[in-house]
Tab-separated table of C-alpha atoms in Angstrom:
chain	number	residue	atom	x	y	z
A	1301	MET	CA	-6.581	14.981	18.665
A	1302	LYS	CA	-8.573	11.740	19.396
A	1303	ARG	CA	-11.123	12.988	16.956
A	1304	ASN	CA	-8.744	12.681	14.208
A	1305	LEU	CA	-7.624	9.278	15.067
A	1306	PHE	CA	-11.471	8.131	15.175
A	1307	PHE	CA	-12.070	9.647	11.666
A	1308	MET	CA	-8.960	8.377	10.229
A	1309	TYR	CA	-9.389	4.852	11.590
A	1310	SER	CA	-13.045	4.874	10.279
A	1311	ILE	CA	-11.883	6.132	6.680
A	1312	SER	CA	-9.371	3.099	6.953
A	1313	PHE	CA	-12.075	0.530	7.747
A	1314	PHE	CA	-14.456	1.405	4.893
A	1315	GLN	CA	-11.571	2.067	2.232
A	1316	GLY	CA	-10.516	-1.531	3.266
A	1317	MET	CA	-13.876	-2.600	2.107
A	1318	VAL	CA	-13.018	-3.631	-1.204
A	1319	PHE	CA	-15.444	-6.417	-2.231
A	1320	TYR	CA	-13.671	-7.363	-5.331
A	1321	SER	CA	-10.204	-7.910	-3.699
A	1322	SER	CA	-10.291	-11.531	-3.550
A	1323	ILE	CA	-11.111	-11.984	-7.547
A	1324	ALA	CA	-9.399	-8.657	-8.391
A	1325	THR	CA	-7.437	-10.260	-11.125
A	1326	LEU	CA	-10.150	-12.420	-12.406
A	1327	TYR	CA	-12.416	-9.530	-12.400
A	1328	ARG	CA	-10.149	-7.664	-14.970
A	1329	GLN	CA	-9.730	-11.000	-16.849
A	1330	ALA	CA	-13.541	-11.411	-17.087
A	1331	ALA	CA	-13.417	-8.104	-18.846
A	1332	GLY	CA	-10.803	-9.223	-21.551
A	1333	ILE	CA	-7.568	-7.916	-19.802
A	1334	SER	CA	-4.627	-10.016	-19.808
A	1335	ILE	CA	-2.130	-10.616	-16.921
A	1336	PHE	CA	0.607	-8.545	-18.982
A	1337	GLN	CA	-2.100	-5.768	-19.578
A	1338	ILE	CA	-3.024	-5.821	-15.814
A	1339	THR	CA	0.854	-5.082	-14.875
A	1340	LEU	CA	1.278	-2.851	-17.500
A	1341	ILE	CA	-1.744	-0.598	-16.381
A	1342	GLU	CA	0.007	-0.793	-12.861
A	1343	SER	CA	3.291	0.508	-14.136
A	1344	ILE	CA	1.622	3.270	-15.853
A	1345	SER	CA	-0.205	4.413	-12.904
A	1346	LEU	CA	3.010	4.054	-10.722
A	1347	ILE	CA	4.888	6.190	-13.556
A	1348	LEU	CA	2.011	8.700	-12.953
A	1349	SER	CA	2.433	8.557	-9.331
A	1350	LEU	CA	5.774	9.551	-9.796
A	1351	VAL	CA	4.809	12.723	-11.966
A	1352	PHE	CA	1.931	13.991	-9.270
A	1353	GLU	CA	3.958	12.808	-6.153
A	1354	ILE	CA	5.993	16.085	-5.394
A	1355	PRO	CA	3.317	18.616	-6.558
A	1356	TRP	CA	0.829	16.891	-4.501
A	1357	GLY	CA	3.123	17.043	-1.431
A	1358	VAL	CA	3.865	20.729	-2.022
A	1359	LEU	CA	0.026	21.383	-2.503
A	1360	ALA	CA	-0.762	19.391	0.607
A	1361	ASP	CA	1.602	21.426	2.813
A	1362	ARG	CA	-0.096	24.607	1.156
A	1363	ILE	CA	-3.828	24.084	1.604
A	1364	GLY	CA	-3.942	21.718	4.513
A	1365	TYR	CA	-3.853	18.075	5.345
A	1366	ARG	CA	-7.725	18.046	5.825
A	1367	ARG	CA	-8.658	19.406	2.514
A	1368	THR	CA	-6.136	17.321	0.729
A	1369	MET	CA	-7.670	13.990	2.281
A	1370	ILE	CA	-11.404	15.585	1.359
A	1371	ILE	CA	-10.253	16.036	-2.276
A	1372	CYS	CA	-8.450	12.738	-2.493
A	1373	ASN	CA	-11.123	10.498	-1.000
A	1374	THR	CA	-13.598	12.128	-3.386
A	1375	LEU	CA	-11.723	11.329	-6.296
A	1376	PHE	CA	-11.065	7.726	-4.671
A	1377	PHE	CA	-14.733	7.388	-4.634
A	1378	ILE	CA	-15.190	8.469	-8.307
A	1379	SER	CA	-12.323	6.036	-9.437
A	1380	LYS	CA	-14.470	3.155	-7.572
A	1381	ILE	CA	-17.372	3.950	-9.845
A	1382	ILE	CA	-15.189	3.777	-12.958
A	1383	PHE	CA	-13.860	0.431	-11.917
A	1384	TRP	CA	-17.283	-0.902	-11.322
A	1385	LYS	CA	-18.238	0.273	-14.976
A	1386	SER	CA	-15.008	-0.609	-16.724
A	1387	GLN	CA	-15.548	-2.993	-19.665
A	1388	SER	CA	-12.053	-2.521	-21.638
A	1389	PHE	CA	-8.438	-1.915	-21.272
A	1390	ALA	CA	-9.140	1.933	-21.726
A	1391	ASP	CA	-11.739	1.778	-18.877
A	1392	PHE	CA	-9.269	0.147	-16.354
A	1393	LEU	CA	-6.436	2.252	-17.592
A	1394	LEU	CA	-8.665	5.488	-16.861
A	1395	GLU	CA	-9.517	4.137	-13.426
A	1396	ARG	CA	-5.811	3.395	-12.809
A	1397	VAL	CA	-4.922	7.000	-13.843
A	1398	LEU	CA	-7.336	8.532	-11.321
A	1399	LEU	CA	-5.973	6.271	-8.672
A	1400	ALA	CA	-2.677	7.564	-9.328
A	1401	ILE	CA	-3.475	11.107	-8.671
A	1402	VAL	CA	-5.159	9.866	-5.419
A	1403	VAL	CA	-2.518	7.598	-4.104
A	1404	SER	CA	0.048	10.418	-4.731
A	1405	GLY	CA	-2.213	12.961	-2.951
A	1406	ILE	CA	-2.745	10.872	0.191
A	1407	SER	CA	0.838	9.489	0.332
A	1408	GLY	CA	2.310	11.113	3.476
A	1409	VAL	CA	-0.745	13.000	4.298
A	1410	ASP	CA	-2.660	10.185	6.033
A	1411	THR	CA	0.389	9.235	8.071
A	1412	SER	CA	1.311	12.661	8.854
A	1413	ILE	CA	-2.184	13.376	10.085
A	1414	LEU	CA	-1.921	9.902	12.383
A	1415	TYR	CA	1.658	11.285	13.553
A	1416	LEU	CA	0.725	14.517	14.343
A	1417	SER	CA	-2.429	13.529	16.284
A	1418	CYS	CA	-0.829	11.548	18.897
A	1419	SER	CA	2.490	11.418	20.766
A	1420	GLU	CA	5.662	10.411	19.014
A	1421	ASP	CA	5.803	7.341	21.297
A	1422	ASP	CA	2.446	6.143	20.032
A	1423	SER	CA	2.756	6.475	16.411
A	1424	GLN	CA	3.715	3.086	15.488
A	1425	ARG	CA	0.790	1.914	17.641
A	1426	ALA	CA	-1.534	4.197	15.810
A	1427	PHE	CA	-0.049	3.078	12.412
A	1428	GLY	CA	-0.493	-0.301	13.311
A	1429	ILE	CA	-4.382	0.381	14.414
A	1430	TYR	CA	-4.746	2.212	11.203
A	1431	GLY	CA	-3.917	-0.839	9.207
A	1432	SER	CA	-5.614	-3.459	11.243
A	1433	LEU	CA	-8.727	-1.530	10.540
A	1434	GLY	CA	-8.309	-1.447	6.901
A	1435	THR	CA	-7.783	-5.150	7.294
A	1436	ALA	CA	-10.931	-5.460	9.392
A	1437	GLY	CA	-12.797	-3.683	6.421
A	1438	LEU	CA	-11.070	-5.933	3.827
A	1439	LEU	CA	-12.126	-8.932	6.088
A	1440	SER	CA	-15.794	-7.765	6.249
A	1441	SER	CA	-16.053	-7.426	2.322
A	1442	ALA	CA	-14.482	-10.875	1.712
A	1443	ALA	CA	-16.972	-12.507	4.119
A	1444	ILE	CA	-19.656	-10.779	2.665
A	1445	TYR	CA	-18.573	-11.711	-1.103
A	1446	THR	CA	-18.022	-15.290	-0.024
A	1447	VAL	CA	-21.646	-15.570	1.548
A	1448	PHE	CA	-23.758	-13.304	-0.420
A	1449	ILE	CA	-21.987	-12.312	-3.780
A	1450	LYS	CA	-19.972	-15.402	-4.815
A	1451	GLU	CA	-19.566	-15.130	-8.652
A	1452	ASN	CA	-21.212	-11.703	-9.328
A	1453	TYR	CA	-18.198	-9.697	-9.902
A	1454	ARG	CA	-20.112	-6.669	-10.679
A	1455	ALA	CA	-21.942	-6.546	-7.652
A	1456	ALA	CA	-18.823	-6.618	-5.876
A	1457	GLY	CA	-17.753	-3.785	-7.508
A	1458	PHE	CA	-20.807	-1.730	-6.778
A	1459	LEU	CA	-20.757	-2.189	-2.948
A	1460	THR	CA	-17.314	-1.136	-3.162
A	1461	VAL	CA	-18.443	2.248	-4.660
A	1462	ILE	CA	-20.710	2.460	-1.694
A	1463	SER	CA	-18.048	1.778	1.075
A	1464	TYR	CA	-15.771	4.453	-0.744
A	1465	GLY	CA	-18.572	6.770	-0.907
A	1466	VAL	CA	-18.877	6.687	2.980
A	1467	ALA	CA	-15.180	7.288	3.584
A	1468	ALA	CA	-15.189	10.195	1.389
A	1469	ILE	CA	-18.052	11.504	3.457
A	1470	LEU	CA	-16.277	10.661	6.731
A	1471	SER	CA	-12.910	12.767	5.569
A	1472	PHE	CA	-15.039	15.915	6.365
A	1473	GLY	CA	-15.120	15.428	10.059
A	1474	LEU	CA	-11.278	15.624	10.184
A	1475	LYS	CA	-9.546	18.555	11.983
A	1476	GLU	CA	-6.473	20.220	10.509
A	1477	VAL	CA	-3.274	19.335	12.066
A	1478	LYS	CA	-0.996	21.709	10.178
A	1479	ALA	CA	-1.220	25.470	9.611
A	1480	THR	CA	-1.329	26.227	5.878
A	1481	SER	CA	1.352	28.221	4.404
A	1482	LYS	CA	1.809	30.192	1.432
A	1483	ASP	CA	5.564	31.519	1.884
A	1484	GLU	CA	8.311	30.834	-0.060
A	1485	ARG	CA	8.969	27.723	1.995
A	1486	THR	CA	6.248	25.824	-0.044
A	1487	SER	CA	7.750	27.152	-3.264
A	1488	PHE	CA	9.200	24.881	-6.024
A	1489	ARG	CA	12.899	26.067	-4.528
A	1490	HIS	CA	11.930	24.784	-1.161
A	1491	SER	CA	10.772	21.382	-2.727
A	1492	LEU	CA	14.499	21.165	-4.392
A	1493	THR	CA	15.976	21.672	-1.166
A	1494	ILE	CA	13.973	18.953	0.627
A	1495	LEU	CA	14.643	16.668	-2.372
A	1496	LYS	CA	18.471	17.405	-1.915
A	1497	GLU	CA	18.520	16.787	1.958
A	1498	THR	CA	16.550	13.411	1.152
A	1499	LEU	CA	19.029	12.264	-1.420
A	1500	TYR	CA	21.752	13.114	0.889
A	1501	ASN	CA	20.109	11.011	3.589
A	1502	ARG	CA	21.851	7.633	2.720
A	1503	SER	CA	20.464	5.957	5.879
A	1504	LEU	CA	16.912	6.966	4.818
A	1505	LEU	CA	17.511	5.998	1.340
A	1506	LEU	CA	18.590	2.577	2.028
A	1507	LEU	CA	15.758	1.998	4.372
A	1508	ILE	CA	13.011	3.462	1.992
A	1509	ALA	CA	14.720	0.979	-0.827
A	1510	GLY	CA	14.909	-2.130	1.136
A	1511	VAL	CA	11.219	-1.541	2.626
A	1512	ALA	CA	9.887	-0.841	-0.734
A	1513	LEU	CA	11.237	-4.084	-2.354
A	1514	LEU	CA	9.193	-6.215	0.495
A	1515	TYR	CA	6.229	-3.938	-0.207
A	1516	GLU	CA	6.293	-4.707	-4.070
A	1517	VAL	CA	6.797	-8.413	-3.264
A	1518	ASN	CA	3.791	-8.429	-0.997
A	1519	GLN	CA	1.406	-6.245	-3.316
A	1520	THR	CA	2.573	-8.251	-6.475
A	1521	ILE	CA	2.056	-11.673	-5.317
A	1522	THR	CA	-0.864	-11.249	-2.680
A	1523	VAL	CA	-3.052	-9.299	-4.908
A	1524	PHE	CA	-2.331	-10.600	-8.486
A	1525	PHE	CA	-0.258	-13.715	-8.578
A	1526	ASN	CA	-1.896	-15.511	-5.628
A	1527	GLN	CA	-4.942	-16.155	-7.653
A	1528	LEU	CA	-3.013	-17.680	-10.357
A	1529	GLN	CA	-0.913	-19.883	-7.858
A	1530	TYR	CA	-4.401	-21.020	-6.580
A	1531	LYS	CA	-5.553	-22.108	-9.817
A	1532	LYS	CA	-2.237	-23.484	-10.610
A	1533	ALA	CA	-2.775	-25.757	-7.539
A	1534	GLY	CA	-6.506	-26.661	-8.578
A	1535	MET	CA	-8.511	-24.737	-6.110
A	1536	SER	CA	-12.049	-23.605	-7.093
A	1537	ALA	CA	-13.044	-20.064	-7.300
A	1538	GLY	CA	-15.236	-20.803	-4.136
A	1539	LEU	CA	-12.122	-21.884	-2.201
A	1540	ILE	CA	-10.110	-18.990	-3.469
A	1541	SER	CA	-12.544	-16.698	-1.885
A	1542	GLY	CA	-12.639	-18.693	1.250
A	1543	VAL	CA	-8.946	-18.422	1.559
A	1544	TYR	CA	-9.010	-14.813	1.145
A	1545	ILE	CA	-10.661	-14.333	4.411
A	1546	LEU	CA	-7.664	-16.082	5.991
A	1547	MET	CA	-5.342	-13.854	4.125
A	1548	THR	CA	-7.464	-11.186	5.175
A	1549	LEU	CA	-7.245	-11.794	8.775
A	1550	SER	CA	-3.431	-11.959	8.622
A	1551	GLY	CA	-3.353	-8.124	8.324
A	1552	LEU	CA	-4.548	-8.069	11.869
A	1553	VAL	CA	-1.119	-8.617	13.154
A	1554	SER	CA	-0.261	-5.292	12.452
A	1555	VAL	CA	-1.179	-4.095	15.854
A	1556	PHE	CA	1.651	-6.505	17.257
A	1557	SER	CA	4.182	-4.757	15.129
A	1558	ALA	CA	4.943	-2.109	18.057
A	1559	PRO	CA	5.130	-4.466	20.954
A	1560	LEU	CA	7.467	-7.081	18.871
A	1561	THR	CA	9.859	-4.280	17.654
A	1562	LYS	CA	10.416	-3.243	21.164
A	1563	LYS	CA	11.035	-6.692	22.346
A	1564	LEU	CA	13.164	-7.978	19.318
A	1565	LYS	CA	14.696	-4.581	18.194
A	1566	PRO	CA	14.141	-2.992	14.649
A	1567	ARG	CA	17.235	-4.667	13.135
A	1568	PHE	CA	16.572	-8.502	14.318
A	1569	PHE	CA	12.863	-7.992	13.886
A	1570	GLY	CA	13.240	-6.656	10.368
A	1571	ALA	CA	15.792	-9.289	9.045
A	1572	ILE	CA	13.493	-12.233	10.284
A	1573	LEU	CA	10.446	-10.723	8.345
A	1574	PHE	CA	12.513	-10.306	5.109
A	1575	ALA	CA	14.096	-13.909	5.421
A	1576	VAL	CA	10.675	-15.542	5.795
A	1577	CYS	CA	9.283	-13.644	3.004
A	1578	SER	CA	12.208	-14.732	0.605
A	1579	PHE	CA	11.490	-18.303	2.020
A	1580	ALA	CA	7.804	-18.130	1.230
A	1581	CYS	CA	8.398	-16.894	-2.241
A	1582	LEU	CA	10.645	-19.992	-2.992
A	1583	MET	CA	8.019	-22.281	-1.688
A	1584	LEU	CA	5.432	-20.768	-4.054
A	1585	ALA	CA	7.848	-21.463	-6.944
A	1586	PHE	CA	8.194	-25.045	-6.153
A	1587	THR	CA	5.111	-26.225	-5.426
A	1588	GLU	CA	1.490	-27.143	-6.921
A	1589	ASN	CA	0.120	-28.178	-3.631
A	1590	PRO	CA	-2.772	-26.152	-2.378
A	1591	PHE	CA	-1.886	-26.139	1.373
A	1592	ILE	CA	1.658	-25.062	0.834
A	1593	SER	CA	0.350	-22.374	-1.732
A	1594	VAL	CA	-1.777	-20.927	0.852
A	1595	LEU	CA	0.770	-21.158	3.555
A	1596	GLY	CA	3.424	-19.190	1.339
A	1597	VAL	CA	0.928	-16.126	0.487
A	1598	LEU	CA	-0.083	-16.304	4.128
A	1599	LEU	CA	3.495	-15.855	5.277
A	1600	ILE	CA	4.211	-12.966	2.761
A	1601	SER	CA	1.068	-11.184	3.928
A	1602	ILE	CA	1.483	-11.465	7.781
A	1603	CYS	CA	5.426	-10.344	7.012
A	1604	THR	CA	4.419	-7.241	5.548
A	1605	SER	CA	1.545	-6.381	7.919
A	1606	LEU	CA	4.257	-6.321	10.691
A	1607	MET	CA	6.843	-4.446	8.842
A	1608	SER	CA	4.367	-1.801	7.613
A	1609	PRO	CA	3.874	0.255	10.992
A	1610	LEU	CA	8.095	-0.379	11.690
A	1611	GLY	CA	8.655	1.144	8.071
A	1612	THR	CA	6.210	3.795	8.348
A	1613	GLU	CA	7.363	5.003	11.884
A	1614	LEU	CA	11.283	5.061	10.707
A	1615	GLN	CA	10.409	7.084	7.773
A	1616	ASN	CA	8.502	9.669	9.988
A	1617	LYS	CA	11.053	9.807	12.671
A	1618	ALA	CA	13.597	10.540	9.749
A	1619	ILE	CA	11.682	13.891	8.661
A	1620	THR	CA	12.670	16.977	10.299
A	1621	ALA	CA	11.168	19.616	7.786
A	1622	THR	CA	8.129	21.152	8.760
A	1623	ASP	CA	6.643	20.485	5.513
A	1624	ARG	CA	6.442	16.786	6.393
A	1625	ALA	CA	4.094	16.072	3.140
A	1626	THR	CA	6.590	17.143	0.695
A	1627	ALA	CA	9.405	15.174	2.426
A	1628	LEU	CA	7.449	11.856	2.794
A	1629	SER	CA	6.475	12.425	-0.938
A	1630	MET	CA	10.415	12.395	-1.903
A	1631	SER	CA	10.300	8.999	-0.233
A	1632	THR	CA	7.371	7.764	-1.788
A	1633	LEU	CA	8.947	8.957	-5.167
A	1634	ILE	CA	11.728	6.819	-4.766
A	1635	MET	CA	9.440	3.687	-3.745
A	1636	ASP	CA	7.579	4.206	-6.984
A	1637	LEU	CA	10.632	4.181	-8.980
A	1638	LEU	CA	11.700	0.796	-7.898
A	1639	ALA	CA	7.671	-0.668	-8.356
A	1640	VAL	CA	7.856	0.472	-12.021
A	1641	PHE	CA	10.767	-1.652	-12.653
A	1642	THR	CA	9.529	-4.485	-10.427
A	1643	ASN	CA	6.200	-4.571	-11.903
A	1644	LEU	CA	7.189	-4.716	-15.389
A	1645	VAL	CA	9.683	-7.840	-14.526
A	1646	PHE	CA	7.119	-9.596	-12.480
A	1647	GLY	CA	4.602	-9.240	-15.384
A	1648	LYS	CA	6.901	-10.401	-18.001
A	1649	LEU	CA	8.371	-13.416	-15.998
A	1650	ALA	CA	4.742	-14.536	-14.981
A	1651	GLU	CA	3.591	-14.667	-18.478
A	1652	PHE	CA	6.675	-16.910	-19.419
A	1653	ASP	CA	6.382	-18.959	-16.045
A	1654	LEU	CA	5.082	-18.134	-12.599
A	1655	SER	CA	7.489	-20.074	-11.077
A	1656	ALA	CA	10.227	-17.594	-12.284
A	1657	ALA	CA	8.346	-14.682	-11.084
A	1658	MET	CA	8.057	-16.259	-7.551
A	1659	CYS	CA	11.790	-16.708	-7.548
A	1660	PHE	CA	12.308	-13.211	-8.672
A	1661	GLY	CA	10.195	-12.359	-5.506
A	1662	GLY	CA	12.620	-14.290	-3.350
A	1663	VAL	CA	15.645	-12.514	-4.911
A	1664	LEU	CA	14.096	-9.119	-4.120
A	1665	CYS	CA	13.554	-10.112	-0.454
A	1666	ILE	CA	17.384	-11.080	0.075
A	1667	LEU	CA	18.295	-7.711	-1.740
A	1668	GLY	CA	15.751	-5.695	0.665
A	1669	VAL	CA	17.065	-7.168	3.551
A	1670	GLY	CA	20.628	-5.933	2.754
A	1671	LEU	CA	19.519	-2.372	1.737
A	1672	TYR	CA	17.277	-2.476	5.189
A	1673	LEU	CA	20.222	-3.587	7.514
A	1674	SER	CA	22.805	-1.330	5.769
A	1675	GLY	CA	20.250	1.589	6.568
A	1676	LEU	CA	19.678	0.765	10.136
A	1677	LYS	CA	23.550	0.739	10.631
A	1678	ARG	CA	23.842	4.544	10.035
A	1679	THR	CA	20.826	5.116	12.728
A	1680	ASP	CA	20.262	5.040	16.076
A	1681	CYS	CA	16.963	2.855	15.421
A	1682	ARG	CA	18.869	-0.566	15.626
């Protein structure tokens, strides 16, 4: 299924081309949206993802993964049009509502297509390439923004619309990897059975929870709080955009996840990544130095990029059900529940004191490594 890998990698590249990424928070603030409103919108979006997650997983197993990707990437394209034209809290909320539908739909489907399109031994490598190409797209868009767009936020939104339109078109080139099913196995009762199996899989739950905490620290700090930290350190908008290219480059390290995991083993490798992230959060909490601020965010980004392929492979290897999308949706559901809580706490702490929010990120990483190591103790992946 090399054809599928080509199209999935291409989709990842174009969906990585979010031209406003380096000024995502500033983009919203320019439209009058406060930091707490941003995190509130994010939490509402995550709650909606919880609602749509399982129904989408069941539907994907029923209609097929190719059709699901086509539908979701088309909606993704529409969401970017809405973001480009947004002028108020209600507009940005609408965009995130649509995004919640998309994310819950793609969740588990994209990785399932990759997993089923290559051999099991090559899956972590495929996940690494998939993530790296998304980063390459992000890097390309960041470079274009820095050189050509600069302070024109709306132009960045328009170019993002174009790139997501291309990704939607590429989705039609995918080949189905799973036979669609309309029997009782895709019924609501079967979904409850998979949910029960997931909840009884304690090792999987611990792994999911641990990795989820790391992902949320990365998402909050490298997407939202980094710009606030940079402004606190006295960095200009132009310099922030330039630094964002460096941050984007760090995502390319995901291709090294597989060889490093084989050399260091999942237990030791994962523990190092969590520890470095915790240390980086504390660095950010107690500095106003531009260099240290950039270094702290960079370390978090690198560690998460290295953990992502490993975390995805561990999840997929734990899935034994033929209805893979449904089972993975259950895992994502748990991650989203944690994210709803952490986003609200992060938002409130940041409005009170950004340093307190950074310290909270360090605490979450410490908690995360404990959960991750506990989960690995119960598996044969140590």
